[in-house]
Every structure is written in structure tokens, then in C-alpha cells.
Amino acid sequence: MPEEAGFPPGKRFRPGAGPLRRAGSCPHGRRMVMLLTAGGGGGGGGGGRRQQPPLAQPSVSPYREAVELQRRSLPIFQARGQLLAQLRNLDSAVLLGETGSGKTTQIPQYLYEGGIGRQAIIAVTQPRRVAAISLATRVSDEKRTELGKLVGYTVRFDDVTSEDTKIKFLTDGMLLREAISDSLLRKYSCVILDEAHERTIHTDVLFGVVKAAQKRRKELGKLPLKVIVMSATMDVDLFSQYFSGAPVLYLEGRQHPIQIFYTKQPQHDYLHAALVSVFQIHQEAPSSQDILVFLTGQEEIEAMSKTCRDIAKHLPDGCPSMLVLPLYASLPYAQQLRVFQGAPKGCRKVIISTNIAETSITITGIKYVVDTGMVKAKKYNPDSGLEVLAVQRVSKTQAWQRTGRAGREDSGICYRLYTEDEFEKFEKMTVPEIQRCNLASVMLQLLAMKVPNVLTFDFMSKPSPDHVQAAIAQLELLGALENKDGQLTLTPIGRKMAAFPLEPKFAKTILLSPKFHCTEEVLTIISLLSVDSVLYNPPSRRDEVQAVRKKFISSEGDHITLLNIYRAFKNTGGNKDWCKENFVHSKNMMLVAEVRSQLRDICLKMSMPILSSRGDTESVRRCLAHSLFMSTAELQPDGSYATTDTHQPVAIHPSSVLFHCKPACVVYTELLFTNKCYMRDLCVVDAEWLYEAAPDFFRRKLRASRN
DNA sequence: GAGCACTGC
């Protein structure tokens, strides 16, 4: 039995109000409009219902009345008049709304009902597909209209809108893609950027795009573009400043109070501390109260789940039983769904999760949150082009987000497995994604939008010049850029690359494929590479997996192996039983087919000939060598590998079919630093093909490695 | 020699 974790008496906080209240009393010298101060009340509001299945179309009037009553019971309803008066006259506004305020479902309706933005479409962006879909469903329901008429949504592979659509929910990435064909966003009268505090790379680029569109439309005397930035956290100064001091409207939500406990001492072993906390809660709290634990990754979560189950078996009589549920993105869907089911009476649910439960998945009934304060996240080093995946401290905003997961239906309790002093030293905000990613895609999209100067683009949080330069250099290598009168512009190839919803190097692979008569094969391979792995590897059945997979393995590498798997899948007519027998994720495989058909359509629109190499895998590998030549590694005399360009020591990832092989020269699709620098998805190539592909590049780079 | 946080077009 684990010993006491030793928490001092807790303080009472309202997680929303904790950081929020400070801002309320300290308006940062800008205009802060307090719209609502009375929180509380029953019923669930709009923004918080993401994970619920879309509601059925209402058909009976008592239901309609209930919907209307529910709308009126939302805290935001009392501020409706004030809100409309404000928004009517503003070009830009920042709306700070706590979770449960109903801002996402209500604001677009208020605008529409108030006749604001009716001349065109009101767009509401979301970082996630499920959110866009379920919000559109919810709002069309409230408006008593059929989904896709007045209210609709657009996400990749799924456009449920019509000529009548006036309120449109869409993913931020989708609106960005639309901006490539119309950078003034002429279809829209109003763009609402929701969940802005998440600072996804797409939302961040959109900030710049809508700001430029707003300005340009004004200059041209066109329909004004209203921009509303919605955020659930306090860091709204940046948003307000960026939109020339746009006023901040504040909406109180419906969060319940949460007690927060810090540890007395720093915890050196956060896993042990988490374990102790779980069982401490388990022995004290009623069994109906569920626990959510935040850890960093699959391996950790599976190990902790097993330990919890083992300990739970040997608890004294009278202790409730425990249902331990791991939760992470690569967990098969059916197992993810288990976290939404209620535990049997007298049994406590303990959900052990990655940060997927911070934003993407909302679980009802959580009373306790155990926050280790750790997260696994990607960092990017523009010098080396290396992506590093590392366990690190969360930011304060992230910690607040986790805490808030305890107070969604009722008051809650959060155990923070770090001291208050440690918490004070956390970074204020998570570094926005745009400063942590390879920017090649972003730069290609901005160039496709004909942004006057991508090097000085008005980002809200600017990536470093090195970072931008690295992306430009990569696009140059791919032949996407040319310099016209001192101005960077896209080449015809570059323009075509931007049409694909892919990383630039993958788009280039497809565009090169006709030259090698292998477009059919390349479309398949690129589709497989651009979704989550279709290979399912349950650790307990490793021998079985290996035996089954043997028949697909190609000595030419992972790309050809993946191609073999896809072909076998297609030959069986794509059935689920085949997937199960062969340890293939059927959901991901279905997605591959969808992606492939989308990419194929884009090729057809460009009048690309779509040919098959008919079993000639060498031409496929040549095509990969010609497009991925900047990502190559060579075998060294001592049996290790080093990248061709920077001589970075690298290793073959254990998931590769080439793990036990020693090919002389490979191209890889990704380099990832975890414990070591690993190459993922390798293809055996001939060094001569690489010279052919990029003689200049290799004259410079290969000489050193040959000497 | 041994492993992958989360989204999205």
C-alpha cells in the first residue's frame, strides 16, 4: 500500500475565476467590458458538449420549448442585448468566456438574429473536426432547421452546407485552405476564431489572414469583415493588441468551485506520487466520484494502469472496487469509448490519460483531477531541422485547463503533484505551435495566398527569422520558389504543391511521380504516410504480429511494405475481418482510402496522367529518392548511420522493417529525437539516384562524407 | 540496437 502523499490543507479556487478574477480587477489599461457577473444555474451549455453524439432533429414542440428555455437559461443570455450593442459597432472584438458560458453556440445566433453579418456568411472556426460537427448540429437544432440549411459545417471530406447556409462552423485548417483561393474571404461577413487560446498553428496563421483581409476590404470599400476572437483563458492582451486594441468583452461561465491541493515537497517521482494520490482518494472518497490522472504517454499509462489494477485487487474489505481505464489517441476507438460509460454501482472509474483529456475529450462525472504537471510535447530546432519529443513541465494555462476538468458538473478537487512555488515558476503560456513546428507548409500557403512578403508576415507571435529561413530553404530545395524582382514567389510547381493538403515534400513526390510512371503507387504511399499508422502493435501479441506481417515485408523498406499491405487490403475488398486478422487499424485504413481519393481528384484536376508501374518497385523508390533527397542517411564504416546533409548521427527506428538490416543508403520521411535520433519510414535507395536528383545539393554535401 | 504527445488540410 502506498504511503501518504502528504498534502497540506487546500485552498478554494474557482478555476475559471482563479486567473480570471485578476484580470477583472486589472484591466491592463484597456477597455474591459464586464457583461455578466452572475454565474451558476443548471443544465449544460453549448461549448462544453463537444463529445456528446449529435442530437436528433427535434420534431415535437415540447422539445422545442425546452430548447428555447435552455437557451434562455444560459448565463450569456442576460448579456445578449449588451453584447449585440457592442458587436454591432465593432470591427474587431475579443470575447473572453469561461467554459460553459455558451458563447460558441449563442454568439453566432445572436449576430444572425440581430441582423449583424447577414449580408454574407458568419464563419466560426474550431481546432477540431468533431467540435465543428457537433456544434453545427447543436446550433441547427436550436434554430429548428435542418443541418446544412441555415446552419452547416465544413470539415475535410465532409461539407454539409448549402446556398442557404448563413452560419458555418469549420475547422481552422479548412478556412485557411479556402483563403488560398480567396484571401479576402469574400464569402464571409464575420469570422469568429474560437478556442483562440489554444493557439493552433492554423488559428495563428488565420489571425494574420483575417487581419489583412479586413484591412484590404476596407481599402477597397467592400463589405466590412467583422472579426471576433474567442478565448477561454485570461491571456487576451495579445489578441487585443494585435487587433489594434480591440475591446475585450468578458463573460462569466458556469464552472463550479474547485479545491486545489499542492504538495508540500517537490516530487521527484511523479509516477509514484500519482499512484499514491489515486489510492489516497480511493480510500477516502465515495465510489461514485471518478478520478482523472494526467500522465505523458502510452507506455507510462499502460504501466500505471496495470499497477493500479494489481493494487486494487488487494485492497482491504469495504474499499470500493476500481475500474482503471487508459486513454490516449492511438488507443483503438472502441476502447476510448469506454471512458464515457458509467462504472457499475460501487465501483470507481479511474481514467489515466495523456493531454487528450485536456481539450479533445470531455468526460462527465470527474470529481478529482490528479495533475503530474508533466506533458510530452514536440519542440523544433530550426538549426538542425530536428523535432524533439520530450517530457517537460506544463505551462500555467495548461495546469488550469487540467484543473478545470474537475469542475464541469459539480464542485471538484484537483491534486497538483508539485509545490505552489514550483507552479509559480511554470511558463505562463504554452509556446504557440507556430514557434515549435517546421514552417514549410505555412510558408507555402502564405505564398499561395500571394502575401506581399512572407518574410515579414504579421504573425501575432513571430517565429524566429532562422525558423522562417529554414522553411524557405526547404521550399527552395523542392523547387517551389523563385525570386522575381527581389520578391519571393511560387514557381508553377510550387503553386501545384500548395493545392495538396500535404507537407510540401509529399506534394512534390506526387508531382514527380508521372516522370517515373508510378502515380498510382505514390498516391497510395503518400496517403499511408499522411495518416496515423495503420499498423496495430499490441505489445502482448508481438510474436503473432510478426508472423502475420512477414508476408508483407519488403527488403526495400517501409514504403514498399506499406504499399503491399494496402494492396492486400484492397484485394480482399477492404473488409474489417481482414484488418483484425492482420493487425491493421481498420479506421485508419478507411481514412487512407479517403485521403487517397482526395489526392487523386486533385491530380485529375491538374490533368496529371495517373499511371501504375505495375509491380516495378524500383521506379517507385527512384521517385522517392528524387523528392526526399534532402532526407537521406548513409551507413558509416562503424555500422552506424549519419544524415547526408548535416552528418547528424541517426538510428533506424525499431518500428521499421529495416531495423535489423544495414542498407548503405536510405531516404526517410521523418526524423524524431526521443532517446536517440530516429529515422522513421525508410526506403532503400541507390546513392546514384540521389546525385541525379540534386547534383548541386550533393556536390556540396556528399563530398565531406566521402572523404 | 529497442519505441510515438496532440491536432489538421
XYZ file of C-alpha atoms (C1' of nucleotides) in Angstrom:
716
model
C 0.000 0.000 0.000
C 1.448 3.349 -0.970
C 2.151 5.753 1.856
C 0.597 9.185 2.356
C 1.363 11.787 -0.290
C 1.090 14.490 2.334
C -0.971 17.343 1.000
C -1.415 20.454 3.120
C -4.939 21.787 3.564
C -6.213 23.078 0.240
C -7.320 26.485 -0.863
C -10.566 27.195 -2.537
C -10.347 28.324 -6.084
C -12.666 28.745 -8.960
C -10.502 27.550 -11.792
C -12.031 29.984 -14.197
C -12.060 32.753 -11.679
C -8.595 31.995 -10.317
C -6.776 33.579 -13.195
C -9.828 35.406 -14.454
C -10.561 37.462 -11.415
C -7.180 39.100 -11.530
C -7.942 40.353 -14.978
C -11.343 41.611 -13.997
C -9.883 43.915 -11.416
C -6.863 44.823 -13.513
C -7.980 45.913 -16.944
C -4.415 46.299 -18.263
C -5.120 49.829 -19.320
C -7.541 48.750 -21.999
C -11.277 48.770 -22.209
C -12.732 45.787 -20.376
C -16.466 45.426 -20.539
C -17.977 43.320 -17.788
C -21.015 41.799 -19.361
C -22.122 39.372 -16.752
C -21.312 38.673 -13.179
C -23.908 36.126 -12.118
C -22.816 32.568 -12.804
C -24.316 29.250 -11.736
C -27.532 27.532 -12.689
C -28.489 24.155 -14.102
C -28.300 22.494 -17.483
C -25.316 22.019 -19.753
C -24.348 24.748 -22.146
C -23.157 24.769 -25.712
C -19.399 24.813 -25.812
C -18.979 22.075 -23.283
C -20.950 19.403 -25.081
C -18.478 18.519 -27.769
C -18.232 14.838 -27.164
C -21.952 14.189 -26.961
C -23.364 12.489 -30.026
C -25.174 14.964 -32.273
C -28.699 15.498 -31.043
C -31.607 14.224 -33.074
C -33.642 16.689 -35.087
C -36.451 17.982 -32.852
C -39.922 17.118 -34.042
C -42.223 17.719 -31.088
C -42.950 21.158 -29.759
C -42.375 20.451 -26.029
C -38.832 19.657 -27.030
C -38.573 22.920 -28.933
C -39.795 24.828 -25.950
C -37.263 23.062 -23.810
C -34.517 24.069 -26.221
C -35.653 27.669 -26.128
C -35.848 27.608 -22.338
C -32.422 26.132 -22.171
C -31.020 28.840 -24.431
C -32.546 31.461 -22.170
C -31.150 29.818 -19.057
C -27.566 30.152 -20.267
C -25.575 32.782 -18.389
C -24.795 34.560 -21.659
C -28.490 35.211 -22.353
C -28.651 38.021 -19.812
C -25.889 39.819 -21.673
C -27.459 39.392 -25.100
C -28.578 42.992 -25.516
C -25.310 44.474 -24.353
C -23.333 42.062 -26.466
C -25.245 42.887 -29.623
C -24.965 46.612 -28.998
C -21.212 46.261 -28.642
C -20.606 43.853 -31.512
C -22.788 45.774 -33.937
C -20.405 48.704 -33.941
C -17.079 46.961 -33.665
C -14.818 45.776 -36.474
C -12.932 43.535 -34.099
C -13.612 42.264 -30.615
C -12.121 39.807 -28.189
C -14.573 37.737 -26.232
C -13.340 36.157 -23.063
C -15.768 33.479 -21.994
C -15.315 30.815 -19.394
C -16.201 27.272 -20.344
C -19.916 26.724 -20.103
C -20.774 30.340 -20.882
C -22.446 29.204 -24.090
C -20.503 31.689 -26.195
C -19.777 29.349 -29.098
C -23.339 28.257 -29.696
C -25.041 31.556 -28.848
C -22.926 34.367 -30.317
C -23.368 33.272 -33.942
C -27.137 33.024 -33.375
C -27.316 36.394 -31.634
C -25.465 38.011 -34.516
C -27.755 36.410 -37.047
C -30.937 37.169 -35.110
C -29.744 40.736 -34.561
C -29.249 41.148 -38.294
C -25.500 41.531 -37.960
C -23.447 39.959 -40.703
C -26.500 38.747 -42.571
C -25.248 40.067 -45.897
C -22.947 37.055 -46.099
C -21.868 34.028 -44.064
C -20.849 34.037 -40.412
C -17.900 31.649 -40.022
C -16.982 30.025 -36.728
C -13.652 28.190 -36.677
C -12.744 25.278 -34.432
C -9.426 23.499 -33.980
C -11.085 20.066 -34.144
C -13.417 18.339 -36.599
C -15.709 16.754 -34.019
C -16.262 20.144 -32.418
C -17.200 21.784 -35.720
C -19.648 18.981 -36.499
C -21.325 18.719 -33.112
C -21.581 22.493 -32.660
C -23.222 22.884 -36.069
C -25.614 20.092 -35.161
C -26.422 21.705 -31.851
C -26.996 25.178 -33.300
C -29.102 23.997 -36.235
C -31.123 22.107 -33.668
C -31.631 25.240 -31.592
C -32.621 27.150 -34.721
C -35.059 24.321 -35.567
C -33.637 23.947 -39.010
C -32.213 21.037 -40.900
C -28.457 20.697 -40.600
C -26.846 22.038 -43.760
C -29.507 24.684 -44.423
C -29.270 27.829 -42.281
C -26.560 26.271 -40.145
C -23.915 23.956 -41.588
C -20.369 22.811 -41.274
C -17.338 22.191 -43.473
C -14.534 19.867 -42.490
C -12.198 17.813 -44.639
C -14.136 15.086 -46.515
C -17.424 16.440 -45.266
C -19.219 19.574 -46.443
C -22.712 19.955 -45.034
C -23.596 23.433 -46.271
C -25.883 24.838 -48.948
C -26.720 28.159 -50.611
C -28.933 28.902 -47.602
C -26.135 28.482 -45.077
C -25.576 31.652 -43.061
C -23.841 30.228 -40.005
C -20.981 27.937 -40.877
C -18.782 26.011 -38.464
C -15.494 24.916 -39.943
C -12.063 23.752 -38.863
C -9.414 26.455 -38.761
C -7.391 24.479 -41.315
C -10.346 24.457 -43.672
C -10.808 28.241 -43.585
C -7.085 28.613 -44.213
C -7.383 26.384 -47.277
C -10.306 28.494 -48.511
C -8.129 31.587 -48.110
C -5.762 30.211 -50.759
C -8.408 30.681 -53.434
C -9.798 33.899 -51.894
C -7.518 35.695 -49.496
C -10.172 38.404 -48.901
C -12.598 35.764 -47.600
C -15.370 37.455 -49.596
C -17.924 34.766 -48.708
C -17.882 35.890 -45.108
C -19.266 38.898 -43.289
C -17.882 37.795 -39.961
C -15.173 35.402 -38.857
C -15.270 34.100 -35.304
C -11.987 32.489 -34.272
C -12.986 30.226 -31.408
C -10.684 28.490 -28.931
C -8.072 31.091 -29.820
C -6.249 30.410 -26.561
C -5.229 27.016 -27.915
C -3.018 28.820 -30.422
C -3.037 26.084 -33.035
C -0.785 26.781 -35.982
C -3.837 27.235 -38.210
C -5.557 29.722 -35.903
C -2.311 31.664 -35.627
C -1.947 31.962 -39.407
C -5.625 32.891 -39.643
C -5.094 35.829 -37.273
C -2.804 37.346 -39.881
C -5.012 36.374 -42.799
C -8.233 37.846 -41.383
C -6.447 40.984 -40.248
C -5.066 41.548 -43.741
C -8.429 40.730 -45.345
C -10.204 43.155 -43.012
C -7.805 45.959 -43.882
C -7.851 45.287 -47.612
C -11.635 45.069 -47.771
C -11.894 48.402 -46.042
C -9.442 49.958 -48.524
C -11.404 48.560 -51.447
C -14.698 49.772 -49.983
C -16.089 46.249 -49.877
C -18.333 44.648 -47.258
C -16.522 45.040 -43.923
C -15.189 41.900 -42.275
C -16.037 41.610 -38.617
C -13.543 39.595 -36.578
C -14.359 38.123 -33.189
C -11.646 36.316 -31.262
C -12.994 33.995 -28.578
C -10.807 32.724 -25.800
C -11.386 30.766 -22.622
C -8.273 31.917 -20.794
C -7.053 35.216 -19.492
C -4.178 35.845 -21.873
C -6.229 38.087 -24.092
C -3.946 41.137 -24.083
C -2.048 39.806 -27.044
C -5.252 39.305 -29.037
C -6.496 42.771 -28.188
C -3.186 44.450 -29.048
C -2.886 42.537 -32.297
C -6.290 43.776 -33.455
C -5.373 47.425 -32.755
C -6.641 47.452 -29.200
C -9.944 45.720 -29.848
C -12.147 45.791 -26.729
C -12.327 42.732 -24.551
C -15.811 41.579 -23.620
C -15.928 39.393 -20.572
C -18.458 36.639 -19.964
C -18.633 34.638 -16.808
C -19.296 30.967 -17.206
C -20.649 28.142 -15.239
C -17.657 26.473 -13.731
C -18.079 25.025 -10.285
C -15.632 25.742 -7.490
C -12.583 23.506 -7.345
C -10.333 22.958 -4.352
C -6.680 22.828 -5.219
C -4.017 20.990 -3.254
C -0.303 21.376 -3.873
C 2.306 19.010 -2.453
C 4.418 20.207 0.480
C 7.621 18.972 -1.130
C 8.705 18.702 -4.752
C 8.046 15.168 -6.061
C 10.988 13.531 -7.775
C 8.969 10.562 -8.925
C 5.722 11.896 -10.342
C 4.518 8.412 -11.254
C 4.826 7.239 -7.687
C 3.201 10.409 -6.427
C 0.299 9.895 -8.831
C -0.153 6.324 -7.679
C -0.184 7.344 -4.021
C -2.696 10.113 -4.696
C -5.062 7.825 -6.587
C -5.230 5.343 -3.731
C -5.453 8.025 -1.109
C -8.522 9.408 -2.874
C -9.832 5.912 -3.482
C -9.845 5.061 0.197
C -11.462 8.295 1.296
C -13.984 9.320 -1.340
C -17.405 7.853 -2.209
C -17.127 5.343 -5.031
C -19.373 7.341 -7.346
C -16.695 10.036 -7.698
C -14.351 9.416 -10.595
C -10.669 10.297 -10.907
C -8.801 11.654 -13.921
C -4.988 11.360 -13.897
C -2.761 13.192 -16.377
C 0.424 11.361 -17.451
C 2.615 11.795 -20.524
C 2.409 8.819 -22.880
C 1.144 5.400 -23.865
C 3.845 3.334 -22.200
C 3.595 5.187 -18.906
C -0.191 4.996 -18.958
C -0.303 1.266 -19.668
C 2.222 0.555 -16.910
C 0.342 2.703 -14.401
C -2.973 1.085 -15.358
C -1.543 -2.345 -14.671
C -0.083 -1.291 -11.314
C -3.386 0.277 -10.254
C -5.325 -2.860 -11.166
C -2.845 -5.029 -9.264
C -3.034 -2.911 -6.131
C -6.821 -2.610 -6.364
C -7.111 -6.396 -6.189
C -5.517 -6.473 -2.743
C -7.361 -3.665 -1.002
C -8.968 -4.265 2.394
C -12.651 -5.215 2.620
C -15.058 -2.313 2.440
C -12.913 -0.460 -0.084
C -14.803 0.148 -3.356
C -13.662 -1.665 -6.473
C -11.872 0.219 -9.192
C -12.266 0.359 -12.973
C -8.987 1.529 -14.475
C -9.227 2.974 -17.999
C -6.249 4.107 -20.061
C -6.869 6.907 -22.564
C -4.613 8.075 -25.387
C -5.084 8.918 -29.057
C -3.661 5.724 -30.555
C -5.902 3.562 -28.396
C -8.460 1.773 -30.616
C -11.689 3.737 -30.809
C -13.842 1.127 -29.033
C -11.542 1.246 -26.038
C -11.583 5.053 -25.990
C -15.373 4.960 -25.782
C -15.232 3.023 -22.513
C -14.343 6.206 -20.615
C -17.837 7.557 -21.367
C -19.664 4.546 -19.922
C -20.659 4.652 -16.278
C -18.909 2.298 -13.895
C -21.026 -0.355 -12.146
C -22.526 0.684 -8.799
C -19.968 0.680 -6.026
C -17.097 0.899 -8.494
C -14.900 3.932 -9.150
C -13.661 4.949 -12.587
C -10.003 5.934 -12.711
C -9.064 7.351 -16.088
C -5.363 7.580 -16.824
C -4.856 9.868 -19.763
C -2.490 11.907 -21.901
C -3.318 15.547 -22.564
C -6.024 14.293 -24.934
C -8.400 14.738 -21.952
C -7.309 18.373 -21.579
C -9.178 19.621 -24.632
C -10.211 16.949 -27.126
C -12.183 14.572 -24.935
C -14.521 15.769 -22.216
C -15.544 13.162 -19.680
C -18.528 13.801 -17.446
C -18.569 12.914 -13.787
C -14.948 13.699 -12.946
C -14.677 14.820 -9.338
C -10.926 14.503 -8.862
C -8.076 15.537 -11.134
C -4.555 14.377 -10.403
C -2.112 16.566 -12.328
C 1.501 15.384 -12.532
C 2.430 18.694 -14.141
C 4.208 16.843 -16.931
C 3.461 16.584 -20.640
C 5.132 15.065 -23.683
C 5.408 17.699 -26.370
C 7.260 18.450 -29.562
C 9.887 21.144 -29.876
C 11.549 22.163 -33.101
C 15.134 23.179 -33.631
C 15.455 25.162 -36.864
C 19.262 24.839 -36.901
C 19.228 21.079 -37.146
C 15.697 20.750 -38.512
C 15.195 18.286 -35.694
C 11.931 17.695 -33.963
C 12.425 16.709 -30.358
C 9.701 14.915 -28.489
C 10.348 15.337 -24.795
C 8.670 15.082 -21.418
C 8.504 18.562 -19.947
C 6.675 20.787 -17.491
C 3.219 22.025 -18.417
C 2.510 25.757 -18.583
C 0.275 27.532 -16.106
C -2.539 27.751 -18.638
C -2.263 24.029 -19.223
C -2.366 23.333 -15.492
C -5.517 25.474 -15.213
C -7.054 23.626 -18.130
C -6.412 20.286 -16.396
C -7.785 21.589 -13.102
C -10.948 22.766 -14.847
C -11.708 19.200 -15.891
C -12.758 18.512 -12.278
C -15.475 21.147 -12.079
C -17.710 20.561 -15.025
C -20.881 19.238 -13.365
C -20.250 19.918 -9.723
C -17.573 21.200 -7.394
C -14.321 19.304 -7.712
C -10.896 18.708 -6.284
C -7.535 18.920 -8.013
C -4.315 17.444 -6.645
C -1.299 19.123 -8.141
C 1.755 16.910 -7.688
C 4.089 19.870 -7.370
C 4.527 22.661 -4.872
C 2.965 26.088 -5.186
C 6.467 27.529 -5.610
C 7.112 25.161 -8.488
C 3.804 26.161 -10.052
C 4.758 29.832 -9.873
C 7.865 29.001 -11.911
C 5.932 27.295 -14.728
C 5.821 29.196 -18.016
C 2.764 31.425 -18.198
C 1.628 30.105 -21.556
C 2.376 27.096 -23.693
C 4.668 28.190 -26.548
C 2.346 28.592 -29.559
C 2.600 25.782 -32.055
C 3.811 28.147 -34.766
C 7.057 28.567 -32.850
C 7.502 24.816 -32.436
C 6.915 23.422 -35.923
C 8.527 23.151 -39.282
C 7.044 26.104 -41.197
C 7.422 24.843 -44.761
C 3.672 24.214 -45.170
C 2.718 27.561 -43.664
C 5.144 29.469 -45.894
C 3.905 27.610 -48.978
C 0.301 28.502 -48.114
C 1.097 32.150 -47.471
C 2.929 32.348 -50.781
C -0.042 30.717 -52.492
C -2.251 33.457 -50.992
C 0.103 35.977 -52.600
C 1.019 37.553 -49.302
C 3.256 40.504 -50.312
C 6.260 39.483 -48.221
C 6.233 36.223 -46.328
C 9.457 37.065 -44.515
C 7.759 39.945 -42.716
C 4.271 38.438 -42.385
C 2.394 39.925 -39.446
C 2.281 36.937 -37.098
C 0.885 37.585 -33.649
C 3.769 35.627 -32.147
C 6.598 35.778 -34.632
C 8.622 32.647 -35.294
C 12.369 33.357 -35.260
C 13.941 34.531 -38.548
C 16.085 31.341 -38.591
C 12.962 29.344 -38.356
C 11.329 31.117 -41.292
C 14.551 30.936 -43.261
C 14.809 27.174 -42.737
C 11.328 26.758 -44.202
C 12.173 28.966 -47.194
C 15.358 26.964 -47.773
C 13.386 23.730 -47.768
C 10.892 25.100 -50.302
C 13.770 26.270 -52.484
C 15.275 22.785 -52.460
C 11.930 21.401 -53.557
C 11.881 23.831 -56.473
C 8.812 25.669 -55.207
C 10.292 29.178 -55.111
C 11.691 31.757 -57.461
C 12.928 35.251 -56.915
C 11.145 37.764 -59.144
C 12.494 41.310 -58.856
C 13.626 40.694 -55.293
C 10.240 39.233 -54.424
C 9.774 35.595 -53.429
C 7.070 33.941 -55.496
C 5.960 30.423 -56.270
C 7.091 28.536 -59.322
C 4.409 26.680 -61.310
C 5.460 23.543 -59.389
C 5.162 25.431 -56.103
C 1.637 26.563 -56.958
C 0.662 22.971 -57.684
C 2.262 21.825 -54.435
C 0.093 24.255 -52.476
C -3.036 22.627 -53.888
C -2.363 19.413 -51.963
C -3.354 19.088 -48.297
C 0.086 17.636 -47.597
C 3.538 18.519 -46.380
C 5.357 20.176 -49.298
C 7.805 17.305 -49.761
C 4.945 14.803 -50.076
C 3.164 17.036 -52.570
C 6.407 17.144 -54.554
C 6.640 13.341 -54.533
C 3.208 13.120 -56.138
C 4.052 15.805 -58.696
C 7.219 13.955 -59.688
C 5.534 10.569 -59.973
C 4.370 10.829 -63.628
C 8.013 11.063 -64.657
C 8.530 7.617 -63.103
C 5.180 6.196 -64.257
C 4.182 5.323 -60.703
C 1.479 7.811 -59.669
C -0.915 5.046 -58.554
C 1.701 3.649 -56.193
C 2.897 7.019 -54.925
C -0.662 8.157 -54.197
C -1.082 5.085 -52.027
C 2.216 5.538 -50.221
C 1.741 9.249 -49.533
C -1.787 8.626 -48.258
C -0.466 5.990 -45.871
C 2.264 8.332 -44.656
C -0.083 11.234 -44.073
C -2.439 9.488 -41.628
C -1.723 7.803 -38.307
C -0.063 4.424 -38.674
C -2.327 1.694 -39.979
C -0.231 -0.883 -38.149
C -1.592 -2.025 -34.827
C 1.037 -3.429 -32.451
C -0.388 -4.737 -29.195
C 2.728 -5.486 -27.119
C 1.214 -8.643 -25.606
C 0.845 -10.288 -29.022
C 4.191 -9.397 -30.535
C 5.024 -12.842 -31.910
C 1.656 -13.149 -33.613
C 2.041 -9.689 -35.136
C 5.464 -10.533 -36.507
C 4.313 -13.829 -38.005
C 1.323 -12.219 -39.729
C 3.247 -9.233 -41.005
C 6.016 -11.317 -42.554
C 4.102 -11.801 -45.791
C 4.014 -8.060 -46.487
C 7.575 -7.153 -45.600
C 9.794 -5.848 -48.380
C 13.560 -5.693 -48.118
C 13.266 -2.389 -49.994
C 11.884 -0.697 -46.891
C 8.782 0.602 -45.166
C 7.202 2.424 -48.097
C 7.062 -0.673 -50.274
C 5.904 -2.728 -47.275
C 3.041 -0.285 -46.707
C 2.192 -0.495 -50.398
C 1.979 -4.304 -50.098
C -0.351 -4.024 -47.118
C -2.655 -1.585 -48.897
C -2.804 -3.823 -51.961
C -3.666 -6.865 -49.859
C -6.360 -4.817 -48.094
C -7.839 -3.729 -51.423
C -7.708 -7.274 -52.840
C -9.932 -8.514 -50.038
C -12.413 -5.749 -50.832
C -11.341 -3.824 -47.777
C -13.070 -5.826 -45.084
C -12.741 -5.404 -41.342
C -12.095 -9.051 -40.562
C -9.031 -8.949 -42.733
C -7.833 -5.913 -40.773
C -8.338 -7.679 -37.480
C -6.512 -10.818 -38.600
C -3.616 -8.769 -39.910
C -3.287 -6.318 -37.016
C -4.297 -3.358 -39.157
C -6.242 -0.394 -37.729
C -9.349 -0.532 -39.897
C -10.426 3.024 -39.045
C -7.074 4.433 -40.151
C -7.121 2.252 -43.254
C -10.533 3.635 -44.243
C -9.128 7.111 -43.796
C -6.206 6.245 -46.077
C -8.672 5.337 -48.805
C -10.453 8.681 -48.328
C -7.218 10.660 -48.411
C -6.091 8.775 -51.499
C -9.257 9.576 -53.365
C -8.968 13.266 -52.439
C -5.354 13.399 -53.641
C -6.264 11.533 -56.820
C -9.012 14.085 -57.546
C -6.527 16.912 -57.183
C -4.183 15.155 -59.645
C -7.031 14.700 -62.114
C -7.959 18.388 -61.873
C -4.364 19.171 -62.818
C -4.678 16.780 -65.774
C -1.896 14.626 -64.395
C -1.629 11.218 -66.051
C -2.239 8.550 -63.414
C -0.140 5.556 -64.316
C 0.896 2.423 -62.487
C 4.417 1.000 -62.502
C 2.804 -2.450 -62.406
C 4.953 -4.117 -59.792
C 8.138 -2.254 -60.724
C 9.100 -1.051 -57.268
C 12.427 0.399 -58.379
C 10.750 3.282 -60.169
C 8.743 3.997 -57.024
C 11.937 4.138 -54.992
C 13.555 6.356 -57.610
C 10.624 8.731 -57.339
C 11.015 8.840 -53.549
C 14.751 9.445 -53.922
C 14.085 12.381 -56.258
C 11.666 14.110 -53.894
C 13.077 13.223 -50.469
C 16.761 13.640 -51.334
C 17.211 16.162 -48.515
C 16.281 13.485 -46.002
C 18.885 10.810 -46.554
C 21.300 8.894 -44.384
C 24.297 6.717 -45.163
C 25.825 3.730 -43.446
C 29.107 4.624 -41.748
C 32.177 2.354 -41.557
C 31.430 1.635 -37.885
C 27.944 0.351 -38.759
C 26.071 3.435 -37.536
C 24.169 5.946 -39.663
C 24.592 9.648 -40.249
C 22.428 12.057 -42.233
C 23.903 13.125 -45.538
C 23.465 16.862 -45.134
C 24.464 17.626 -41.550
C 26.135 14.343 -40.527
C 23.803 14.075 -37.609
C 24.139 10.600 -36.064
C 20.829 8.794 -36.539
C 19.413 5.333 -35.985
C 16.784 3.196 -37.654
C 13.572 3.305 -35.637
C 12.629 -0.083 -34.164
C 9.273 0.073 -35.904
C 10.980 -0.024 -39.331
C 11.136 -3.239 -41.318
C 14.805 -2.360 -41.890
C 15.577 -2.309 -38.163
C 17.774 -5.403 -38.383
C 19.217 -4.547 -41.798
C 22.128 -2.376 -42.836
C 21.341 -0.785 -46.193
C 24.093 1.546 -47.490
C 21.820 4.448 -48.299
C 18.258 5.299 -47.309
C 15.761 8.132 -47.560
C 13.486 8.657 -44.584
C 10.279 10.616 -44.151
C 10.749 11.829 -40.621
C 13.492 12.401 -38.086
C 12.414 12.312 -34.476
C 14.509 12.802 -31.373
C 13.318 10.862 -28.332
C 16.034 8.948 -26.504
C 18.006 8.933 -29.705
C 17.649 10.480 -33.105
C 15.476 8.063 -35.037
C 14.658 7.868 -38.734
C 11.121 6.723 -39.401
C 9.690 5.214 -42.584
C 12.771 4.287 -44.567
C 13.273 3.398 -48.182
C 16.413 1.796 -49.592
C 17.812 3.884 -52.449
C 20.834 3.939 -54.697
C 23.245 6.807 -53.979
C 23.480 7.423 -57.746
C 19.778 8.301 -57.905
C 20.344 10.990 -55.326
C 23.102 12.611 -57.429
C 20.764 12.578 -60.381
C 18.023 14.176 -58.332
C 20.006 17.096 -56.935
C 23.555 17.330 -58.268
C 24.261 20.732 -56.712
C 22.983 19.748 -53.321
C 25.108 16.598 -53.248
C 28.268 18.108 -54.701
C 28.265 20.236 -51.591
C 27.066 17.680 -49.085
C 28.346 14.289 -50.152
C 31.953 15.301 -50.692
C 32.542 15.629 -46.989
C 31.043 12.272 -46.166
C 33.034 10.533 -48.898
C 36.357 11.866 -47.705
C 20.407 -1.533 -31.057
C 14.649 -1.404 -28.888
C 9.920 2.691 -29.219
C 5.393 7.518 -30.687
C 2.139 13.925 -27.040
C -1.971 16.084 -29.812
C -4.413 18.163 -33.882
C -5.469 19.311 -39.075
C -5.854 20.261 -44.696
